[in-house]
């Protein structure tokens, strides 16, 4: 089966600019996650979707971050405006089971803020 | 939320068996234990999952004692390609509110 697809793989922008990341989960996976991973740290959950509903966005910095999952398939994560501290790898994952997974991750988008 | 504690790093040599232990003292009755492997510039990859006793698949074994307050991931005869970060997670199967929290993981370095 095709894995989780993310794009772009790399993004370099100046601070205060907007940026968006796209994720296509594994077909049939209703649960979709966005994680952020800082260098040397484990992934940190930003938001989880069940179909098109965001069921857990408590860790999403809502002043500058937004996400959507229209039609319950693809998802987009946006940052506007980006700050220096947003430099990280943004990972998307999907699963059949909303509790324990297993989670299937994409290879992420590495964001660098200048 | 059940928190996990793992060693920051471990060293091994090719051909050896490696055991990585994870502590999860406040694991809940409905929580499962899951391990992931992550290589540089890649997303984490599922290795194995279990609830109690022992689970084995083609790449690893997972040992869980009766009190379930810890678990051990066992990698038989490691090779250089097993050098990676290994994460232990606990979460409720089917749990809608579970956050599936990753810790800092264990960096396993396999040497020739």
PDB file of N, CA, C and O in Angstrom, chain A residues 15-78:
ATOM      1  N   UNK A  15      11.156  34.827   8.444  1.00  0.00           N
ATOM      2  CA  UNK A  15      10.181  34.999   9.528  1.00  0.00           C
ATOM      3  C   UNK A  15       9.101  35.994   9.105  1.00  0.00           C
ATOM      4  O   UNK A  15       9.334  36.867   8.274  1.00  0.00           O
ATOM      5  N   UNK A  16       7.934  35.764   9.667  1.00  0.00           N
ATOM      6  CA  UNK A  16       6.727  36.541   9.410  1.00  0.00           C
ATOM      7  C   UNK A  16       6.032  36.152   8.108  1.00  0.00           C
ATOM      8  O   UNK A  16       4.940  36.645   7.840  1.00  0.00           O
ATOM      9  N   UNK A  17       6.641  35.265   7.317  1.00  0.00           N
ATOM     10  CA  UNK A  17       5.985  34.785   6.107  1.00  0.00           C
ATOM     11  C   UNK A  17       5.051  33.622   6.438  1.00  0.00           C
ATOM     12  O   UNK A  17       5.230  32.931   7.436  1.00  0.00           O
ATOM     13  N   UNK A  18       4.041  33.385   5.599  1.00  0.00           N
ATOM     14  CA  UNK A  18       3.172  32.232   5.794  1.00  0.00           C
ATOM     15  C   UNK A  18       3.782  30.982   5.158  1.00  0.00           C
ATOM     16  O   UNK A  18       4.616  31.082   4.250  1.00  0.00           O
ATOM     17  N   UNK A  19       3.358  29.825   5.647  1.00  0.00           N
ATOM     18  CA  UNK A  19       3.828  28.559   5.068  1.00  0.00           C
ATOM     19  C   UNK A  19       2.730  27.515   5.259  1.00  0.00           C
ATOM     20  O   UNK A  19       1.946  27.590   6.218  1.00  0.00           O
ATOM     21  N   UNK A  20       2.681  26.575   4.340  1.00  0.00           N
ATOM     22  CA  UNK A  20       1.668  25.514   4.425  1.00  0.00           C
ATOM     23  C   UNK A  20       2.294  24.181   4.102  1.00  0.00           C
ATOM     24  O   UNK A  20       3.172  24.077   3.242  1.00  0.00           O
ATOM     25  N   UNK A  21       1.818  23.153   4.790  1.00  0.00           N
ATOM     26  CA  UNK A  21       2.277  21.787   4.583  1.00  0.00           C
ATOM     27  C   UNK A  21       1.072  20.938   4.202  1.00  0.00           C
ATOM     28  O   UNK A  21      -0.017  21.113   4.743  1.00  0.00           O
ATOM     29  N   UNK A  22       1.306  19.974   3.323  1.00  0.00           N
ATOM     30  CA  UNK A  22       0.224  19.131   2.844  1.00  0.00           C
ATOM     31  C   UNK A  22       0.487  17.673   3.184  1.00  0.00           C
ATOM     32  O   UNK A  22       1.640  17.219   3.184  1.00  0.00           O
ATOM     33  N   UNK A  23      -0.584  16.956   3.482  1.00  0.00           N
ATOM     34  CA  UNK A  23      -0.470  15.538   3.834  1.00  0.00           C
ATOM     35  C   UNK A  23      -1.582  14.733   3.178  1.00  0.00           C
ATOM     36  O   UNK A  23      -2.759  15.100   3.242  1.00  0.00           O
ATOM     37  N   UNK A  24      -1.193  13.609   2.577  1.00  0.00           N
ATOM     38  CA  UNK A  24      -2.153  12.651   2.046  1.00  0.00           C
ATOM     39  C   UNK A  24      -1.997  11.356   2.826  1.00  0.00           C
ATOM     40  O   UNK A  24      -0.971  10.679   2.698  1.00  0.00           O
ATOM     41  N   UNK A  25      -2.962  10.977   3.647  1.00  0.00           N
ATOM     42  CA  UNK A  25      -2.817   9.791   4.488  1.00  0.00           C
ATOM     43  C   UNK A  25      -3.019   8.505   3.691  1.00  0.00           C
ATOM     44  O   UNK A  25      -3.368   8.539   2.513  1.00  0.00           O
ATOM     45  N   UNK A  26      -2.798   7.393   4.355  1.00  0.00           N
ATOM     46  CA  UNK A  26      -3.039   6.091   3.737  1.00  0.00           C
ATOM     47  C   UNK A  26      -4.543   5.940   3.495  1.00  0.00           C
ATOM     48  O   UNK A  26      -5.356   6.280   4.364  1.00  0.00           O
ATOM     49  N   UNK A  27      -4.881   5.411   2.348  1.00  0.00           N
ATOM     50  CA  UNK A  27      -6.287   5.252   1.985  1.00  0.00           C
ATOM     51  C   UNK A  27      -7.032   4.419   3.025  1.00  0.00           C
ATOM     52  O   UNK A  27      -6.559   3.348   3.430  1.00  0.00           O
ATOM     53  N   UNK A  28      -8.161   4.936   3.464  1.00  0.00           N
ATOM     54  CA  UNK A  28      -8.971   4.212   4.440  1.00  0.00           C
ATOM     55  C   UNK A  28      -8.673   4.552   5.888  1.00  0.00           C
ATOM     56  O   UNK A  28      -9.398   4.137   6.791  1.00  0.00           O
ATOM     57  N   UNK A  29      -7.591   5.297   6.131  1.00  0.00           N
ATOM     58  CA  UNK A  29      -7.261   5.699   7.497  1.00  0.00           C
ATOM     59  C   UNK A  29      -8.066   6.939   7.859  1.00  0.00           C
ATOM     60  O   UNK A  29      -7.826   8.027   7.335  1.00  0.00           O
ATOM     61  N   UNK A  30      -8.969   6.782   8.807  1.00  0.00           N
ATOM     62  CA  UNK A  30      -9.821   7.906   9.187  1.00  0.00           C
ATOM     63  C   UNK A  30      -9.149   8.865  10.162  1.00  0.00           C
ATOM     64  O   UNK A  30      -9.541  10.010  10.287  1.00  0.00           O
ATOM     65  N   UNK A  31      -8.146   8.367  10.887  1.00  0.00           N
ATOM     66  CA  UNK A  31      -7.478   9.208  11.884  1.00  0.00           C
ATOM     67  C   UNK A  31      -6.200   9.795  11.307  1.00  0.00           C
ATOM     68  O   UNK A  31      -5.384   9.067  10.740  1.00  0.00           O
ATOM     69  N   UNK A  32      -6.045  11.082  11.448  1.00  0.00           N
ATOM     70  CA  UNK A  32      -4.877  11.787  10.920  1.00  0.00           C
ATOM     71  C   UNK A  32      -4.299  12.664  12.008  1.00  0.00           C
ATOM     72  O   UNK A  32      -5.021  13.305  12.766  1.00  0.00           O
ATOM     73  N   UNK A  33      -2.973  12.667  12.091  1.00  0.00           N
ATOM     74  CA  UNK A  33      -2.264  13.420  13.119  1.00  0.00           C
ATOM     75  C   UNK A  33      -1.233  14.356  12.470  1.00  0.00           C
ATOM     76  O   UNK A  33      -0.611  13.999  11.468  1.00  0.00           O
ATOM     77  N   UNK A  34      -1.047  15.492  13.087  1.00  0.00           N
ATOM     78  CA  UNK A  34       0.096  16.363  12.770  1.00  0.00           C
ATOM     79  C   UNK A  34       0.964  16.442  14.022  1.00  0.00           C
ATOM     80  O   UNK A  34       0.472  16.736  15.125  1.00  0.00           O
ATOM     81  N   UNK A  35       2.251  16.168  13.826  1.00  0.00           N
ATOM     82  CA  UNK A  35       3.235  16.267  14.900  1.00  0.00           C
ATOM     83  C   UNK A  35       4.310  17.265  14.496  1.00  0.00           C
ATOM     84  O   UNK A  35       4.598  17.461  13.314  1.00  0.00           O
ATOM     85  N   UNK A  36       4.945  17.842  15.494  1.00  0.00           N
ATOM     86  CA  UNK A  36       6.118  18.685  15.275  1.00  0.00           C
ATOM     87  C   UNK A  36       7.280  18.048  16.024  1.00  0.00           C
ATOM     88  O   UNK A  36       7.127  17.634  17.184  1.00  0.00           O
ATOM     89  N   UNK A  37       8.430  17.970  15.354  1.00  0.00           N
ATOM     90  CA  UNK A  37       9.594  17.371  15.991  1.00  0.00           C
ATOM     91  C   UNK A  37      10.766  18.337  15.937  1.00  0.00           C
ATOM     92  O   UNK A  37      11.271  18.667  14.859  1.00  0.00           O
ATOM     93  N   UNK A  38      11.207  18.760  17.116  1.00  0.00           N
ATOM     94  CA  UNK A  38      12.395  19.595  17.219  1.00  0.00           C
ATOM     95  C   UNK A  38      13.631  18.713  17.273  1.00  0.00           C
ATOM     96  O   UNK A  38      13.561  17.538  17.647  1.00  0.00           O
ATOM     97  N   UNK A  39      14.759  19.275  16.942  1.00  0.00           N
ATOM     98  CA  UNK A  39      15.997  18.529  16.866  1.00  0.00           C
ATOM     99  C   UNK A  39      16.305  17.867  18.199  1.00  0.00           C
ATOM    100  O   UNK A  39      16.302  18.516  19.243  1.00  0.00           O
ATOM    101  N   UNK A  40      16.531  16.561  18.181  1.00  0.00           N
ATOM    102  CA  UNK A  40      16.897  15.831  19.380  1.00  0.00           C
ATOM    103  C   UNK A  40      15.737  15.491  20.296  1.00  0.00           C
ATOM    104  O   UNK A  40      15.942  14.958  21.392  1.00  0.00           O
ATOM    105  N   UNK A  41      14.532  15.788  19.862  1.00  0.00           N
ATOM    106  CA  UNK A  41      13.346  15.518  20.674  1.00  0.00           C
ATOM    107  C   UNK A  41      12.416  14.536  19.958  1.00  0.00           C
ATOM    108  O   UNK A  41      12.524  14.330  18.752  1.00  0.00           O
ATOM    109  N   UNK A  42      11.490  13.970  20.719  1.00  0.00           N
ATOM    110  CA  UNK A  42      10.477  13.136  20.115  1.00  0.00           C
ATOM    111  C   UNK A  42       9.389  13.981  19.482  1.00  0.00           C
ATOM    112  O   UNK A  42       9.275  15.174  19.769  1.00  0.00           O
ATOM    113  N   UNK A  43       8.587  13.387  18.617  1.00  0.00           N
ATOM    114  CA  UNK A  43       7.485  14.141  18.001  1.00  0.00           C
ATOM    115  C   UNK A  43       6.490  14.613  19.049  1.00  0.00           C
ATOM    116  O   UNK A  43       6.191  13.898  19.999  1.00  0.00           O
ATOM    117  N   UNK A  44       5.967  15.817  18.846  1.00  0.00           N
ATOM    118  CA  UNK A  44       4.987  16.420  19.752  1.00  0.00           C
ATOM    119  C   UNK A  44       3.676  16.597  18.983  1.00  0.00           C
ATOM    120  O   UNK A  44       3.659  17.211  17.922  1.00  0.00           O
ATOM    121  N   UNK A  45       2.592  16.061  19.541  1.00  0.00           N
ATOM    122  CA  UNK A  45       1.310  16.119  18.849  1.00  0.00           C
ATOM    123  C   UNK A  45       0.775  17.550  18.788  1.00  0.00           C
ATOM    124  O   UNK A  45       0.732  18.260  19.795  1.00  0.00           O
ATOM    125  N   UNK A  46       0.371  17.970  17.590  1.00  0.00           N
ATOM    126  CA  UNK A  46      -0.251  19.283  17.415  1.00  0.00           C
ATOM    127  C   UNK A  46      -1.774  19.151  17.313  1.00  0.00           C
ATOM    128  O   UNK A  46      -2.508  19.901  17.947  1.00  0.00           O
ATOM    129  N   UNK A  47      -2.231  18.211  16.499  1.00  0.00           N
ATOM    130  CA  UNK A  47      -3.663  18.080  16.270  1.00  0.00           C
ATOM    131  C   UNK A  47      -3.960  16.684  15.764  1.00  0.00           C
ATOM    132  O   UNK A  47      -3.134  16.059  15.101  1.00  0.00           O
ATOM    133  N   UNK A  48      -5.147  16.194  16.110  1.00  0.00           N
ATOM    134  CA  UNK A  48      -5.609  14.899  15.635  1.00  0.00           C
ATOM    135  C   UNK A  48      -7.003  15.049  15.054  1.00  0.00           C
ATOM    136  O   UNK A  48      -7.869  15.701  15.649  1.00  0.00           O
ATOM    137  N   UNK A  49      -7.212  14.421  13.901  1.00  0.00           N
ATOM    138  CA  UNK A  49      -8.506  14.420  13.223  1.00  0.00           C
ATOM    139  C   UNK A  49      -9.110  13.021  13.223  1.00  0.00           C
ATOM    140  O   UNK A  49      -8.402  12.030  13.044  1.00  0.00           O
ATOM    141  N   UNK A  50     -10.410  12.977  13.421  1.00  0.00           N
ATOM    142  CA  UNK A  50     -11.191  11.783  13.138  1.00  0.00           C
ATOM    143  C   UNK A  50     -12.094  12.172  11.964  1.00  0.00           C
ATOM    144  O   UNK A  50     -12.999  12.987  12.116  1.00  0.00           O
ATOM    145  N   UNK A  51     -11.794  11.607  10.807  1.00  0.00           N
ATOM    146  CA  UNK A  51     -12.436  12.065   9.557  1.00  0.00           C
ATOM    147  C   UNK A  51     -12.153  13.557   9.401  1.00  0.00           C
ATOM    148  O   UNK A  51     -10.997  13.960   9.461  1.00  0.00           O
ATOM    149  N   UNK A  52     -13.170  14.386   9.243  1.00  0.00           N
ATOM    150  CA  UNK A  52     -12.897  15.807   9.043  1.00  0.00           C
ATOM    151  C   UNK A  52     -12.965  16.615  10.336  1.00  0.00           C
ATOM    152  O   UNK A  52     -12.761  17.835  10.334  1.00  0.00           O
ATOM    153  N   UNK A  53     -13.205  15.944  11.456  1.00  0.00           N
ATOM    154  CA  UNK A  53     -13.355  16.639  12.737  1.00  0.00           C
ATOM    155  C   UNK A  53     -12.051  16.644  13.524  1.00  0.00           C
ATOM    156  O   UNK A  53     -11.450  15.596  13.756  1.00  0.00           O
ATOM    157  N   UNK A  54     -11.642  17.831  13.968  1.00  0.00           N
ATOM    158  CA  UNK A  54     -10.481  17.958  14.840  1.00  0.00           C
ATOM    159  C   UNK A  54     -10.906  17.591  16.257  1.00  0.00           C
ATOM    160  O   UNK A  54     -11.589  18.369  16.930  1.00  0.00           O
ATOM    161  N   UNK A  55     -10.525  16.408  16.735  1.00  0.00           N
ATOM    162  CA  UNK A  55     -10.975  15.934  18.038  1.00  0.00           C
ATOM    163  C   UNK A  55     -10.007  16.286  19.149  1.00  0.00           C
ATOM    164  O   UNK A  55     -10.348  16.183  20.325  1.00  0.00           O
ATOM    165  N   UNK A  56      -8.781  16.670  18.809  1.00  0.00           N
ATOM    166  CA  UNK A  56      -7.805  17.079  19.819  1.00  0.00           C
ATOM    167  C   UNK A  56      -6.870  18.102  19.198  1.00  0.00           C
ATOM    168  O   UNK A  56      -5.995  17.741  18.425  1.00  0.00           O
ATOM    169  N   UNK A  57      -7.073  19.370  19.521  1.00  0.00           N
ATOM    170  CA  UNK A  57      -6.179  20.425  19.034  1.00  0.00           C
ATOM    171  C   UNK A  57      -5.646  21.237  20.195  1.00  0.00           C
ATOM    172  O   UNK A  57      -5.277  22.401  20.033  1.00  0.00           O
ATOM    173  N   UNK A  58      -5.612  20.628  21.370  1.00  0.00           N
ATOM    174  CA  UNK A  58      -5.222  21.351  22.574  1.00  0.00           C
ATOM    175  C   UNK A  58      -3.770  21.823  22.539  1.00  0.00           C
ATOM    176  O   UNK A  58      -3.399  22.754  23.235  1.00  0.00           O
ATOM    177  N   UNK A  59      -2.927  21.144  21.749  1.00  0.00           N
ATOM    178  CA  UNK A  59      -1.516  21.517  21.682  1.00  0.00           C
ATOM    179  C   UNK A  59      -1.197  22.397  20.484  1.00  0.00           C
ATOM    180  O   UNK A  59      -0.031  22.732  20.264  1.00  0.00           O
ATOM    181  N   UNK A  60      -2.185  22.765  19.724  1.00  0.00           N
ATOM    182  CA  UNK A  60      -1.968  23.594  18.531  1.00  0.00           C
ATOM    183  C   UNK A  60      -1.964  25.073  18.917  1.00  0.00           C
ATOM    184  O   UNK A  60      -2.945  25.572  19.472  1.00  0.00           O
ATOM    185  N   UNK A  61      -0.865  25.786  18.630  1.00  0.00           N
ATOM    186  CA  UNK A  61      -0.819  27.230  18.937  1.00  0.00           C
ATOM    187  C   UNK A  61      -1.757  27.986  17.997  1.00  0.00           C
ATOM    188  O   UNK A  61      -1.394  28.363  16.887  1.00  0.00           O
ATOM    189  N   UNK A  62      -2.950  28.230  18.459  1.00  0.00           N
ATOM    190  CA  UNK A  62      -4.008  28.677  17.557  1.00  0.00           C
ATOM    191  C   UNK A  62      -3.863  30.128  17.109  1.00  0.00           C
ATOM    192  O   UNK A  62      -4.570  30.565  16.194  1.00  0.00           O
ATOM    193  N   UNK A  63      -2.969  30.867  17.740  1.00  0.00           N
ATOM    194  CA  UNK A  63      -2.794  32.248  17.310  1.00  0.00           C
ATOM    195  C   UNK A  63      -2.134  32.326  15.940  1.00  0.00           C
ATOM    196  O   UNK A  63      -2.342  33.275  15.184  1.00  0.00           O
ATOM    197  N   UNK A  64      -1.329  31.300  15.602  1.00  0.00           N
ATOM    198  CA  UNK A  64      -0.630  31.360  14.317  1.00  0.00           C
ATOM    199  C   UNK A  64      -0.748  30.083  13.496  1.00  0.00           C
ATOM    200  O   UNK A  64      -0.423  30.067  12.322  1.00  0.00           O
ATOM    201  N   UNK A  65      -1.182  29.006  14.119  1.00  0.00           N
ATOM    202  CA  UNK A  65      -1.299  27.731  13.429  1.00  0.00           C
ATOM    203  C   UNK A  65      -2.772  27.432  13.125  1.00  0.00           C
ATOM    204  O   UNK A  65      -3.655  27.720  13.946  1.00  0.00           O
ATOM    205  N   UNK A  66      -3.000  26.862  11.971  1.00  0.00           N
ATOM    206  CA  UNK A  66      -4.335  26.395  11.627  1.00  0.00           C
ATOM    207  C   UNK A  66      -4.209  25.128  10.805  1.00  0.00           C
ATOM    208  O   UNK A  66      -3.170  24.872  10.182  1.00  0.00           O
ATOM    209  N   UNK A  67      -5.247  24.319  10.817  1.00  0.00           N
ATOM    210  CA  UNK A  67      -5.239  23.079  10.056  1.00  0.00           C
ATOM    211  C   UNK A  67      -6.635  22.806   9.547  1.00  0.00           C
ATOM    212  O   UNK A  67      -7.625  23.280  10.110  1.00  0.00           O
ATOM    213  N   UNK A  68      -6.674  22.055   8.470  1.00  0.00           N
ATOM    214  CA  UNK A  68      -7.970  21.639   7.952  1.00  0.00           C
ATOM    215  C   UNK A  68      -7.838  20.278   7.300  1.00  0.00           C
ATOM    216  O   UNK A  68      -6.761  19.889   6.836  1.00  0.00           O
ATOM    217  N   UNK A  69      -8.945  19.580   7.274  1.00  0.00           N
ATOM    218  CA  UNK A  69      -8.997  18.277   6.629  1.00  0.00           C
ATOM    219  C   UNK A  69     -10.348  18.168   5.934  1.00  0.00           C
ATOM    220  O   UNK A  69     -11.270  17.541   6.427  1.00  0.00           O
ATOM    221  N   UNK A  70     -10.428  18.782   4.820  1.00  0.00           N
ATOM    222  CA  UNK A  70     -11.656  18.802   4.054  1.00  0.00           C
ATOM    223  C   UNK A  70     -11.939  17.414   3.500  1.00  0.00           C
ATOM    224  O   UNK A  70     -11.025  16.708   3.057  1.00  0.00           O
ATOM    225  N   UNK A  71     -13.190  17.012   3.560  1.00  0.00           N
ATOM    226  CA  UNK A  71     -13.647  15.721   3.038  1.00  0.00           C
ATOM    227  C   UNK A  71     -13.004  14.546   3.759  1.00  0.00           C
ATOM    228  O   UNK A  71     -13.100  13.403   3.293  1.00  0.00           O
ATOM    229  N   UNK A  72     -12.329  14.803   4.857  1.00  0.00           N
ATOM    230  CA  UNK A  72     -11.799  13.725   5.672  1.00  0.00           C
ATOM    231  C   UNK A  72     -10.683  12.916   5.042  1.00  0.00           C
ATOM    232  O   UNK A  72     -10.449  11.771   5.440  1.00  0.00           O
ATOM    233  N   UNK A  73      -9.960  13.506   4.076  1.00  0.00           N
ATOM    234  CA  UNK A  73      -8.863  12.771   3.454  1.00  0.00           C
ATOM    235  C   UNK A  73      -7.568  13.561   3.628  1.00  0.00           C
ATOM    236  O   UNK A  73      -6.928  13.471   4.670  1.00  0.00           O
ATOM    237  N   UNK A  74      -7.217  14.383   2.636  1.00  0.00           N
ATOM    238  CA  UNK A  74      -6.008  15.185   2.716  1.00  0.00           C
ATOM    239  C   UNK A  74      -6.129  16.234   3.811  1.00  0.00           C
ATOM    240  O   UNK A  74      -7.232  16.651   4.188  1.00  0.00           O
ATOM    241  N   UNK A  75      -4.958  16.675   4.280  1.00  0.00           N
ATOM    242  CA  UNK A  75      -4.956  17.709   5.314  1.00  0.00           C
ATOM    243  C   UNK A  75      -3.875  18.735   5.012  1.00  0.00           C
ATOM    244  O   UNK A  75      -2.860  18.422   4.384  1.00  0.00           O
ATOM    245  N   UNK A  76      -4.110  19.948   5.476  1.00  0.00           N
ATOM    246  CA  UNK A  76      -3.144  21.024   5.340  1.00  0.00           C
ATOM    247  C   UNK A  76      -2.918  21.670   6.692  1.00  0.00           C
ATOM    248  O   UNK A  76      -3.868  21.931   7.436  1.00  0.00           O
ATOM    249  N   UNK A  77      -1.669  21.906   7.012  1.00  0.00           N
ATOM    250  CA  UNK A  77      -1.281  22.616   8.226  1.00  0.00           C
ATOM    251  C   UNK A  77      -0.643  23.931   7.804  1.00  0.00           C
ATOM    252  O   UNK A  77       0.228  23.941   6.950  1.00  0.00           O
ATOM    253  N   UNK A  78      -1.090  25.025   8.395  1.00  0.00           N
ATOM    254  CA  UNK A  78      -0.606  26.337   8.005  1.00  0.00           C
ATOM    255  C   UNK A  78      -0.045  27.090   9.215  1.00  0.00           C
ATOM    256  O   UNK A  78      -0.561  26.954  10.330  1.00  0.00           O
TER     257      UNK A  78
END
